[in-house]
Amino acid sequence: MFDLKKILRPHILTLTPYASARDEYAGTEGIFLDANENPLGSVTPQPYNRYPDPYQWSLKEKISSIRNVPAKQIFLGNGSDEAIDLIIRATCTPAQDEVILLPPTYGMYEVSANIHEVRLVKVPLTPQFQIDVPAVLKAITPRTKLIFLCSPNNPTGNLLRKEDMQQIIKQFNGLVVVDEAYIDFAPEHTFVSKLQEYENLVVLQTFSKAWGLAGLRLGMAFASEEIVQVLNKLKPPYNISILTQEVVEKYIDNIAAKDRMVTQILSDKQLLIQHLQQLPIVEKIHPSDANFLLVKVSDASSVYRHLVNDRIIVRDRSKVILCEGCLRISVGNGEENNQLVTSLKSFSKMVSV
Ligand SMILES: *Cc1c(COP(=O)(O)O)cnc(C)c1O
């Protein structure tokens, strides 16, 4: 049986969080002399002199309506990276508790765990980049607090099988974090709809990829009210700026623009696949449910350097487990993709003479 109290670090349960000025008085009308703000205004024409809403209620209501999750089950972070960090901090006692990762996967899980001196247990994905369910279940110990599942996975690009994910969630008594940073490219596969079913599920999403707002830093965690309350307790009080809250709130209605970009990127991806397939240096293009491709090439390091020389930057994943010889390539705009293919063609010609 999942019991959140057993998963949290003991001191988190009794922790008194920082009470911000806006916690003590939440009204919007009045003379505010409680936060040592500048009463005259700011150096910009905008009223940035006031601290933002620490719980971002207005924005959460909007996210709630497009994602069909009550606002109280939404946590907002300075990027989903902040949520990853807070989840580890809330659950894992340093040098004692364990986190299970399924490499090859997103690097921040390992970095965050290392920062907090939390033990990592790595259970590699299968050669088809799917969960090795028996191996994951076997790796669970009484010290295991968290399992990270990334679907679609970075850097491999594929969705994990739903049944496998559900088996892990059902059989593990700790928290399962499902990172859906790329879910807008395969929206029918979201686990957000399963939050009612599983108390130990946290789903991460972000505005950084499909929404095109990486520069604003806004990530979402969807979970039970209890879990969201814990994350709120640990976060820096004003973690999302007024600028970010206002801009996202204003443009979130423009979901059609996001959908248009997703459609465009997915069709550009198909075109890019067709062009890459014709190149003799391309050995394999892994199936992708996201906005990037994991591509196996002959002599990845040389290809990488050749591209950099042409001022085209991709991610060299050739030293990563199960990604030997692979580059991770984000789908660019039409012109960028053409230049990529042209550069790869010129490399092919060079090596074939
Ligand atoms: C890009 C990415 C993120 C980062 O999201 P931010 O909201 O920009 O911090 C999270 N998870 C995965 C798997 C990613 O690829």
mmCIF file of C-alpha atoms and ligand atoms in Angstrom:
data_model
loop_
_atom_site.group_PDB
_atom_site.id
_atom_site.type_symbol
_atom_site.label_atom_id
_atom_site.label_comp_id
_atom_site.label_asym_id
_atom_site.label_seq_id
_atom_site.Cartn_x
_atom_site.Cartn_y
_atom_site.Cartn_z
ATOM 1 C CA MET A 1 0.000 0.000 0.000
ATOM 2 C CA PHE A 2 1.236 3.463 -0.895
ATOM 3 C CA ASP A 3 1.528 5.765 2.113
ATOM 4 C CA LEU A 4 2.902 9.221 1.335
ATOM 5 C CA LYS A 5 4.024 9.711 4.926
ATOM 6 C CA LYS A 6 6.375 6.743 4.604
ATOM 7 C CA ILE A 7 7.829 8.083 1.377
ATOM 8 C CA LEU A 8 8.567 11.611 2.595
ATOM 9 C CA ARG A 9 11.693 12.403 4.564
ATOM 10 C CA PRO A 10 10.573 12.467 8.214
ATOM 11 C CA HIS A 11 11.483 16.131 8.844
ATOM 12 C CA ILE A 12 9.440 17.284 5.836
ATOM 13 C CA LEU A 13 6.238 16.231 7.617
ATOM 14 C CA THR A 14 6.794 18.685 10.474
ATOM 15 C CA LEU A 15 8.561 21.431 8.542
ATOM 16 C CA THR A 16 7.242 24.970 8.930
ATOM 17 C CA PRO A 17 7.516 26.673 5.531
ATOM 18 C CA TYR A 18 8.423 30.339 5.017
ATOM 19 C CA ALA A 19 5.258 32.370 5.384
ATOM 20 C CA SER A 20 5.402 35.069 2.725
ATOM 21 C CA ALA A 21 3.680 38.429 3.162
ATOM 22 C CA ARG A 22 1.066 37.313 0.624
ATOM 23 C CA ASP A 23 0.385 34.135 2.600
ATOM 24 C CA GLU A 24 -0.744 36.119 5.606
ATOM 25 C CA TYR A 25 -3.050 38.393 3.624
ATOM 26 C CA ALA A 26 -4.203 37.068 0.275
ATOM 27 C CA GLY A 27 -6.616 39.837 -0.765
ATOM 28 C CA THR A 28 -5.901 41.970 -3.822
ATOM 29 C CA GLU A 29 -7.378 45.269 -2.581
ATOM 30 C CA GLY A 30 -5.678 47.476 -0.019
ATOM 31 C CA ILE A 31 -2.601 49.440 0.865
ATOM 32 C CA PHE A 32 0.257 46.974 0.816
ATOM 33 C CA LEU A 33 2.929 47.861 3.342
ATOM 34 C CA ASP A 34 3.782 44.257 4.183
ATOM 35 C CA ALA A 35 6.524 43.223 1.757
ATOM 36 C CA ASN A 36 9.003 46.127 1.611
ATOM 37 C CA GLU A 37 8.229 46.644 -2.059
ATOM 38 C CA ASN A 38 8.887 49.911 -3.893
ATOM 39 C CA PRO A 39 5.676 51.966 -3.538
ATOM 40 C CA LEU A 40 6.539 54.320 -6.417
ATOM 41 C CA GLY A 41 6.657 51.781 -9.213
ATOM 42 C CA SER A 42 9.559 50.234 -11.090
ATOM 43 C CA VAL A 43 12.240 51.384 -13.506
ATOM 44 C CA THR A 44 10.099 49.882 -16.280
ATOM 45 C CA PRO A 45 6.665 51.092 -17.384
ATOM 46 C CA GLN A 46 5.162 47.886 -15.917
ATOM 47 C CA PRO A 47 4.137 47.393 -12.271
ATOM 48 C CA TYR A 48 6.821 44.806 -11.559
ATOM 49 C CA ASN A 49 7.381 46.374 -8.137
ATOM 50 C CA ARG A 50 4.912 43.908 -6.587
ATOM 51 C CA TYR A 51 5.783 40.309 -5.705
ATOM 52 C CA PRO A 52 3.969 37.649 -7.734
ATOM 53 C CA ASP A 53 1.236 35.327 -6.442
ATOM 54 C CA PRO A 54 3.258 32.568 -4.715
ATOM 55 C CA TYR A 55 0.731 29.895 -5.758
ATOM 56 C CA GLN A 56 -0.065 31.235 -9.249
ATOM 57 C CA TRP A 57 -3.812 30.562 -8.796
ATOM 58 C CA SER A 58 -5.027 32.496 -11.782
ATOM 59 C CA LEU A 59 -2.639 30.714 -14.149
ATOM 60 C CA LYS A 60 -3.370 27.339 -12.552
ATOM 61 C CA GLU A 61 -7.104 27.810 -13.192
ATOM 62 C CA LYS A 62 -6.337 28.208 -16.892
ATOM 63 C CA ILE A 63 -4.024 25.196 -16.963
ATOM 64 C CA SER A 64 -6.685 23.290 -15.056
ATOM 65 C CA SER A 65 -9.231 23.918 -17.773
ATOM 66 C CA ILE A 66 -7.008 22.796 -20.652
ATOM 67 C CA ARG A 67 -5.564 19.774 -18.840
ATOM 68 C CA ASN A 68 -8.682 18.703 -16.948
ATOM 69 C CA VAL A 69 -6.937 18.555 -13.571
ATOM 70 C CA PRO A 70 -8.159 20.511 -10.500
ATOM 71 C CA ALA A 71 -5.958 23.572 -9.794
ATOM 72 C CA LYS A 72 -5.076 22.130 -6.383
ATOM 73 C CA GLN A 73 -3.466 19.148 -8.097
ATOM 74 C CA ILE A 74 -1.104 21.362 -10.099
ATOM 75 C CA PHE A 75 2.351 22.489 -9.026
ATOM 76 C CA LEU A 76 4.233 25.045 -11.115
ATOM 77 C CA GLY A 77 8.004 25.170 -11.163
ATOM 78 C CA ASN A 78 10.762 27.290 -12.640
ATOM 79 C CA GLY A 79 10.962 24.722 -15.420
ATOM 80 C CA SER A 80 10.059 21.096 -14.757
ATOM 81 C CA ASP A 81 13.670 20.775 -13.618
ATOM 82 C CA GLU A 82 12.634 22.561 -10.417
ATOM 83 C CA ALA A 83 9.910 19.975 -9.819
ATOM 84 C CA ILE A 84 12.422 17.138 -10.366
ATOM 85 C CA ASP A 85 14.732 18.680 -7.769
ATOM 86 C CA LEU A 86 11.945 19.251 -5.237
ATOM 87 C CA ILE A 87 10.555 15.721 -5.600
ATOM 88 C CA ILE A 88 13.985 14.232 -4.870
ATOM 89 C CA ARG A 89 14.513 16.587 -1.922
ATOM 90 C CA ALA A 90 11.093 15.810 -0.454
ATOM 91 C CA THR A 91 11.531 12.049 -0.536
ATOM 92 C CA CYS A 92 15.185 10.999 -0.409
ATOM 93 C CA THR A 93 17.422 11.189 2.645
ATOM 94 C CA PRO A 94 20.987 11.796 1.389
ATOM 95 C CA ALA A 95 23.418 8.855 1.431
ATOM 96 C CA GLN A 96 20.577 6.561 2.417
ATOM 97 C CA ASP A 97 17.606 6.460 0.034
ATOM 98 C CA GLU A 98 17.607 5.359 -3.591
ATOM 99 C CA VAL A 99 16.202 6.488 -6.913
ATOM 100 C CA ILE A 100 15.743 4.138 -9.874
ATOM 101 C CA LEU A 101 16.603 5.495 -13.325
ATOM 102 C CA LEU A 102 16.205 3.769 -16.697
ATOM 103 C CA PRO A 103 19.115 4.857 -18.888
ATOM 104 C CA PRO A 104 19.489 6.103 -21.506
ATOM 105 C CA THR A 105 17.282 8.909 -20.207
ATOM 106 C CA TYR A 106 17.127 12.597 -19.324
ATOM 107 C CA GLY A 107 20.296 13.721 -17.558
ATOM 108 C CA MET A 108 18.749 15.965 -14.912
ATOM 109 C CA TYR A 109 17.419 13.064 -12.800
ATOM 110 C CA GLU A 110 20.975 11.892 -12.202
ATOM 111 C CA VAL A 111 22.369 15.416 -11.727
ATOM 112 C CA SER A 112 19.679 16.325 -9.186
ATOM 113 C CA ALA A 113 20.137 13.049 -7.312
ATOM 114 C CA ASN A 114 23.903 13.590 -7.229
ATOM 115 C CA ILE A 115 23.490 17.137 -5.921
ATOM 116 C CA HIS A 116 21.481 15.755 -3.012
ATOM 117 C CA GLU A 117 23.885 12.818 -2.545
ATOM 118 C CA VAL A 118 21.081 10.370 -3.283
ATOM 119 C CA ARG A 119 21.982 6.862 -4.451
ATOM 120 C CA LEU A 120 21.235 5.972 -8.053
ATOM 121 C CA VAL A 121 20.183 2.537 -9.163
ATOM 122 C CA LYS A 122 20.301 2.239 -12.939
ATOM 123 C CA VAL A 123 18.209 -0.358 -14.754
ATOM 124 C CA PRO A 124 18.863 0.098 -18.476
ATOM 125 C CA LEU A 125 16.022 0.055 -20.977
ATOM 126 C CA THR A 126 15.844 -2.959 -23.314
ATOM 127 C CA PRO A 127 17.562 -2.683 -26.729
ATOM 128 C CA GLN A 128 14.135 -1.580 -28.064
ATOM 129 C CA PHE A 129 14.235 1.256 -25.493
ATOM 130 C CA GLN A 130 11.388 -0.229 -23.432
ATOM 131 C CA ILE A 131 11.166 -0.870 -19.684
ATOM 132 C CA ASP A 132 12.749 -4.094 -18.457
ATOM 133 C CA VAL A 133 9.869 -4.599 -16.016
ATOM 134 C CA PRO A 134 11.182 -7.664 -14.112
ATOM 135 C CA ALA A 135 14.604 -6.003 -13.698
ATOM 136 C CA VAL A 136 13.043 -2.774 -12.390
ATOM 137 C CA LEU A 137 10.838 -4.645 -9.924
ATOM 138 C CA LYS A 138 13.857 -6.648 -8.770
ATOM 139 C CA ALA A 139 15.896 -3.464 -8.224
ATOM 140 C CA ILE A 140 13.366 -2.049 -5.744
ATOM 141 C CA THR A 141 14.582 -2.135 -2.113
ATOM 142 C CA PRO A 142 13.075 -0.735 1.101
ATOM 143 C CA ARG A 143 15.254 2.331 0.415
ATOM 144 C CA THR A 144 13.774 3.031 -3.030
ATOM 145 C CA LYS A 145 11.659 6.191 -2.921
ATOM 146 C CA LEU A 146 11.374 7.175 -6.569
ATOM 147 C CA ILE A 147 11.306 5.732 -10.068
ATOM 148 C CA PHE A 148 11.651 8.102 -13.039
ATOM 149 C CA LEU A 149 9.936 7.110 -16.294
ATOM 150 C CA CYS A 150 10.331 9.427 -19.272
ATOM 151 C CA SER A 151 7.765 9.009 -22.054
ATOM 152 C CA PRO A 152 8.398 9.994 -24.806
ATOM 153 C CA ASN A 153 11.919 9.313 -23.611
ATOM 154 C CA ASN A 154 14.862 11.645 -24.108
ATOM 155 C CA PRO A 155 17.282 10.949 -25.890
ATOM 156 C CA THR A 156 15.664 7.923 -27.583
ATOM 157 C CA GLY A 157 12.458 9.701 -28.681
ATOM 158 C CA ASN A 158 10.028 6.794 -28.179
ATOM 159 C CA LEU A 159 7.011 6.356 -25.948
ATOM 160 C CA LEU A 160 7.272 3.703 -23.241
ATOM 161 C CA ARG A 161 4.644 0.955 -23.342
ATOM 162 C CA LYS A 162 1.620 1.936 -21.275
ATOM 163 C CA GLU A 163 1.111 -1.526 -19.775
ATOM 164 C CA ASP A 164 4.725 -1.627 -18.556
ATOM 165 C CA MET A 165 4.434 1.811 -16.973
ATOM 166 C CA GLN A 166 1.214 0.816 -15.241
ATOM 167 C CA GLN A 167 2.770 -2.360 -13.911
ATOM 168 C CA ILE A 168 5.574 -0.342 -12.312
ATOM 169 C CA ILE A 169 3.144 2.190 -10.836
ATOM 170 C CA LYS A 170 0.914 -0.583 -9.432
ATOM 171 C CA GLN A 171 3.663 -2.705 -7.941
ATOM 172 C CA PHE A 172 5.828 0.023 -6.424
ATOM 173 C CA ASN A 173 4.960 1.637 -3.102
ATOM 174 C CA GLY A 174 7.035 4.756 -3.720
ATOM 175 C CA LEU A 175 6.473 7.620 -6.145
ATOM 176 C CA VAL A 176 6.603 7.107 -9.896
ATOM 177 C CA VAL A 177 7.460 10.273 -11.798
ATOM 178 C CA VAL A 178 6.302 10.157 -15.425
ATOM 179 C CA ASP A 179 8.117 12.893 -17.341
ATOM 180 C CA GLU A 180 5.961 13.986 -20.282
ATOM 181 C CA ALA A 181 8.099 16.880 -21.550
ATOM 182 C CA TYR A 182 7.342 15.793 -25.147
ATOM 183 C CA ILE A 183 3.751 14.647 -24.687
ATOM 184 C CA ASP A 184 2.314 17.445 -26.867
ATOM 185 C CA PHE A 185 3.806 15.554 -29.806
ATOM 186 C CA ALA A 186 1.820 12.405 -28.826
ATOM 187 C CA PRO A 187 -0.989 13.816 -26.637
ATOM 188 C CA GLU A 188 -3.237 10.734 -26.616
ATOM 189 C CA HIS A 189 -0.604 8.909 -24.542
ATOM 190 C CA THR A 190 -0.682 11.168 -21.473
ATOM 191 C CA PHE A 191 -0.887 9.667 -17.987
ATOM 192 C CA VAL A 192 -2.565 12.788 -16.561
ATOM 193 C CA SER A 193 -5.913 11.009 -16.913
ATOM 194 C CA LYS A 194 -4.641 8.251 -14.578
ATOM 195 C CA LEU A 195 -4.048 10.549 -11.587
ATOM 196 C CA GLN A 196 -7.361 9.521 -10.000
ATOM 197 C CA GLU A 197 -6.377 5.892 -10.250
ATOM 198 C CA TYR A 198 -2.847 6.088 -8.800
ATOM 199 C CA GLU A 199 -1.970 8.046 -5.648
ATOM 200 C CA ASN A 200 1.743 7.463 -6.213
ATOM 201 C CA LEU A 201 1.836 9.047 -9.672
ATOM 202 C CA VAL A 202 3.417 12.411 -10.507
ATOM 203 C CA VAL A 203 3.202 13.593 -14.128
ATOM 204 C CA LEU A 204 5.595 16.283 -15.334
ATOM 205 C CA GLN A 205 4.922 18.497 -18.323
ATOM 206 C CA THR A 206 6.547 21.683 -19.558
ATOM 207 C CA PHE A 207 5.947 24.812 -21.628
ATOM 208 C CA SER A 208 9.536 24.556 -22.908
ATOM 209 C CA LYS A 209 9.081 22.298 -25.909
ATOM 210 C CA ALA A 210 5.854 22.295 -27.969
ATOM 211 C CA TRP A 211 4.636 25.606 -26.538
ATOM 212 C CA GLY A 212 7.899 27.279 -27.522
ATOM 213 C CA LEU A 213 8.434 28.968 -24.150
ATOM 214 C CA ALA A 214 11.761 27.484 -22.999
ATOM 215 C CA GLY A 215 13.032 30.987 -22.240
ATOM 216 C CA LEU A 216 10.243 31.764 -19.757
ATOM 217 C CA ARG A 217 10.921 28.688 -17.563
ATOM 218 C CA LEU A 218 7.593 27.130 -16.662
ATOM 219 C CA GLY A 219 7.070 23.476 -15.821
ATOM 220 C CA MET A 220 4.072 21.629 -14.401
ATOM 221 C CA ALA A 221 3.728 18.731 -12.006
ATOM 222 C CA PHE A 222 0.328 17.039 -11.753
ATOM 223 C CA ALA A 223 -0.239 14.888 -8.666
ATOM 224 C CA SER A 224 -2.510 14.330 -5.662
ATOM 225 C CA GLU A 225 -3.345 17.401 -3.565
ATOM 226 C CA GLU A 226 -1.181 16.001 -0.753
ATOM 227 C CA ILE A 227 1.884 15.703 -2.956
ATOM 228 C CA VAL A 228 1.344 19.194 -4.417
ATOM 229 C CA GLN A 229 1.089 20.609 -0.888
ATOM 230 C CA VAL A 230 4.462 19.105 -0.021
ATOM 231 C CA LEU A 231 6.115 20.602 -3.113
ATOM 232 C CA ASN A 232 4.565 23.988 -2.289
ATOM 233 C CA LYS A 233 6.016 23.757 1.192
ATOM 234 C CA LEU A 234 9.547 23.222 -0.142
ATOM 235 C CA LYS A 235 9.649 25.615 -3.074
ATOM 236 C CA PRO A 236 11.126 29.111 -2.961
ATOM 237 C CA PRO A 237 8.111 31.327 -2.174
ATOM 238 C CA TYR A 238 8.050 33.357 -5.402
ATOM 239 C CA ASN A 239 9.422 30.779 -7.827
ATOM 240 C CA ILE A 240 7.437 31.944 -10.881
ATOM 241 C CA SER A 241 7.880 35.584 -11.915
ATOM 242 C CA ILE A 242 4.981 37.919 -12.702
ATOM 243 C CA LEU A 243 6.287 38.139 -16.247
ATOM 244 C CA THR A 244 6.077 34.372 -16.751
ATOM 245 C CA GLN A 245 2.683 34.072 -15.060
ATOM 246 C CA GLU A 246 1.173 36.909 -17.094
ATOM 247 C CA VAL A 247 2.584 35.949 -20.464
ATOM 248 C CA VAL A 248 1.622 32.276 -20.167
ATOM 249 C CA GLU A 249 -1.833 33.161 -18.843
ATOM 250 C CA LYS A 250 -2.402 35.541 -21.731
ATOM 251 C CA TYR A 251 -1.280 33.163 -24.478
ATOM 252 C CA ILE A 252 -2.412 29.797 -23.124
ATOM 253 C CA ASP A 253 -5.727 30.357 -24.918
ATOM 254 C CA ASN A 254 -3.733 30.321 -28.108
ATOM 255 C CA ILE A 255 -3.544 26.554 -27.913
ATOM 256 C CA ALA A 256 -4.321 26.484 -31.648
ATOM 257 C CA ALA A 257 -0.930 28.102 -32.356
ATOM 258 C CA LYS A 258 0.781 25.395 -30.329
ATOM 259 C CA ASP A 259 -1.146 22.693 -32.179
ATOM 260 C CA ARG A 260 -0.242 24.225 -35.546
ATOM 261 C CA MET A 261 3.447 24.212 -34.613
ATOM 262 C CA VAL A 262 3.213 20.611 -33.423
ATOM 263 C CA THR A 263 1.627 19.566 -36.733
ATOM 264 C CA GLN A 264 4.271 21.456 -38.686
ATOM 265 C CA ILE A 265 7.157 19.993 -36.667
ATOM 266 C CA LEU A 266 5.771 16.453 -37.003
ATOM 267 C CA SER A 267 5.452 16.803 -40.790
ATOM 268 C CA ASP A 268 8.931 18.379 -41.041
ATOM 269 C CA LYS A 269 10.185 15.425 -39.014
ATOM 270 C CA GLN A 270 8.795 12.969 -41.605
ATOM 271 C CA LEU A 271 10.472 14.930 -44.398
ATOM 272 C CA LEU A 272 13.761 14.977 -42.495
ATOM 273 C CA ILE A 273 13.543 11.217 -41.944
ATOM 274 C CA GLN A 274 13.065 10.685 -45.690
ATOM 275 C CA HIS A 275 16.123 12.794 -46.497
ATOM 276 C CA LEU A 276 18.306 11.225 -43.813
ATOM 277 C CA GLN A 277 17.388 7.699 -44.940
ATOM 278 C CA GLN A 278 19.002 8.390 -48.308
ATOM 279 C CA LEU A 279 22.403 9.200 -46.806
ATOM 280 C CA PRO A 280 24.938 6.346 -46.806
ATOM 281 C CA ILE A 281 26.398 7.471 -43.433
ATOM 282 C CA VAL A 282 23.003 7.043 -41.727
ATOM 283 C CA GLU A 283 22.783 3.512 -40.309
ATOM 284 C CA LYS A 284 19.571 3.776 -38.323
ATOM 285 C CA ILE A 285 16.921 6.329 -37.453
ATOM 286 C CA HIS A 286 15.202 5.272 -34.245
ATOM 287 C CA PRO A 287 11.380 5.601 -34.188
ATOM 288 C CA SER A 288 10.434 8.964 -32.669
ATOM 289 C CA ASP A 289 7.273 10.162 -30.925
ATOM 290 C CA ALA A 290 8.867 13.527 -30.131
ATOM 291 C CA ASN A 291 10.402 16.556 -31.896
ATOM 292 C CA PHE A 292 13.847 15.037 -32.262
ATOM 293 C CA LEU A 293 15.530 12.023 -33.810
ATOM 294 C CA LEU A 294 18.127 9.636 -32.453
ATOM 295 C CA VAL A 295 20.239 8.783 -35.483
ATOM 296 C CA LYS A 296 22.979 6.170 -35.697
ATOM 297 C CA VAL A 297 25.707 7.238 -38.094
ATOM 298 C CA SER A 298 29.047 5.798 -39.063
ATOM 299 C CA ASP A 299 31.753 7.638 -37.083
ATOM 300 C CA ALA A 300 29.505 9.862 -34.930
ATOM 301 C CA SER A 301 32.318 12.006 -33.519
ATOM 302 C CA SER A 302 33.576 12.966 -36.978
ATOM 303 C CA VAL A 303 30.052 13.711 -38.171
ATOM 304 C CA TYR A 304 29.480 15.832 -35.057
ATOM 305 C CA ARG A 305 32.669 17.823 -35.673
ATOM 306 C CA HIS A 306 31.863 18.264 -39.357
ATOM 307 C CA LEU A 307 28.431 19.676 -38.446
ATOM 308 C CA VAL A 308 29.914 22.040 -35.845
ATOM 309 C CA ASN A 309 32.337 23.215 -38.498
ATOM 310 C CA ASP A 310 29.281 24.095 -40.600
ATOM 311 C CA ARG A 311 27.857 25.786 -37.483
ATOM 312 C CA ILE A 312 25.164 23.154 -37.027
ATOM 313 C CA ILE A 313 24.965 21.961 -33.444
ATOM 314 C CA VAL A 314 23.435 18.584 -32.574
ATOM 315 C CA ARG A 315 23.810 16.477 -29.456
ATOM 316 C CA ASP A 316 26.523 13.826 -29.489
ATOM 317 C CA ARG A 317 25.034 10.895 -27.568
ATOM 318 C CA SER A 318 27.493 8.359 -28.998
ATOM 319 C CA LYS A 319 29.080 7.601 -25.612
ATOM 320 C CA VAL A 320 25.734 6.989 -23.886
ATOM 321 C CA ILE A 321 24.611 3.451 -23.054
ATOM 322 C CA LEU A 322 22.494 1.878 -25.865
ATOM 323 C CA CYS A 323 23.053 5.022 -27.966
ATOM 324 C CA GLU A 324 26.497 4.028 -29.254
ATOM 325 C CA GLY A 325 27.253 5.871 -32.488
ATOM 326 C CA CYS A 326 24.161 8.065 -32.201
ATOM 327 C CA LEU A 327 23.508 11.762 -32.562
ATOM 328 C CA ARG A 328 20.351 13.371 -31.186
ATOM 329 C CA ILE A 329 19.003 15.857 -33.666
ATOM 330 C CA SER A 330 16.189 18.306 -32.906
ATOM 331 C CA VAL A 331 13.811 18.885 -35.811
ATOM 332 C CA GLY A 332 14.551 22.413 -36.994
ATOM 333 C CA ASN A 333 12.585 24.652 -39.309
ATOM 334 C CA GLY A 334 12.538 23.807 -43.038
ATOM 335 C CA GLU A 335 15.633 25.847 -43.875
ATOM 336 C CA GLU A 336 17.589 24.479 -40.906
ATOM 337 C CA ASN A 337 16.729 20.906 -41.816
ATOM 338 C CA ASN A 338 17.822 21.516 -45.417
ATOM 339 C CA GLN A 339 21.165 22.877 -44.269
ATOM 340 C CA LEU A 340 21.608 19.893 -41.959
ATOM 341 C CA VAL A 341 20.977 17.459 -44.805
ATOM 342 C CA THR A 342 23.259 19.418 -47.152
ATOM 343 C CA SER A 343 26.047 19.349 -44.591
ATOM 344 C CA LEU A 344 25.609 15.609 -43.993
ATOM 345 C CA LYS A 345 25.653 15.027 -47.764
ATOM 346 C CA SER A 346 28.952 16.863 -48.086
ATOM 347 C CA PHE A 347 30.362 14.740 -45.254
ATOM 348 C CA SER A 348 29.179 11.564 -47.019
ATOM 349 C CA LYS A 349 30.953 12.630 -50.214
ATOM 350 C CA MET A 350 34.153 13.423 -48.332
ATOM 351 C CA VAL A 351 34.341 10.015 -46.680
ATOM 352 C CA SER A 352 33.390 8.053 -49.799
ATOM 353 C CA VAL A 353 36.313 9.335 -51.905
HETATM 354 C C1 LIG B 1 13.572 19.407 -21.897
HETATM 355 C C2 LIG B 1 13.202 18.421 -20.870
HETATM 356 C C3 LIG B 1 12.757 18.835 -19.619
HETATM 357 C C4 LIG B 1 13.028 20.237 -19.185
HETATM 358 O O1 LIG B 1 11.997 20.972 -18.961
HETATM 359 P P1 LIG B 1 12.072 22.466 -18.389
HETATM 360 O O2 LIG B 1 10.654 22.666 -18.104
HETATM 361 O O3 LIG B 1 12.625 23.306 -19.500
HETATM 362 O O4 LIG B 1 12.946 22.475 -17.162
HETATM 363 C C5 LIG B 1 12.281 17.888 -18.723
HETATM 364 N N1 LIG B 1 12.302 16.592 -19.031
HETATM 365 C C6 LIG B 1 12.763 16.155 -20.220
HETATM 366 C C7 LIG B 1 12.759 14.710 -20.527
HETATM 367 C C8 LIG B 1 13.238 17.062 -21.160
HETATM 368 O O5 LIG B 1 13.749 16.616 -22.314
#
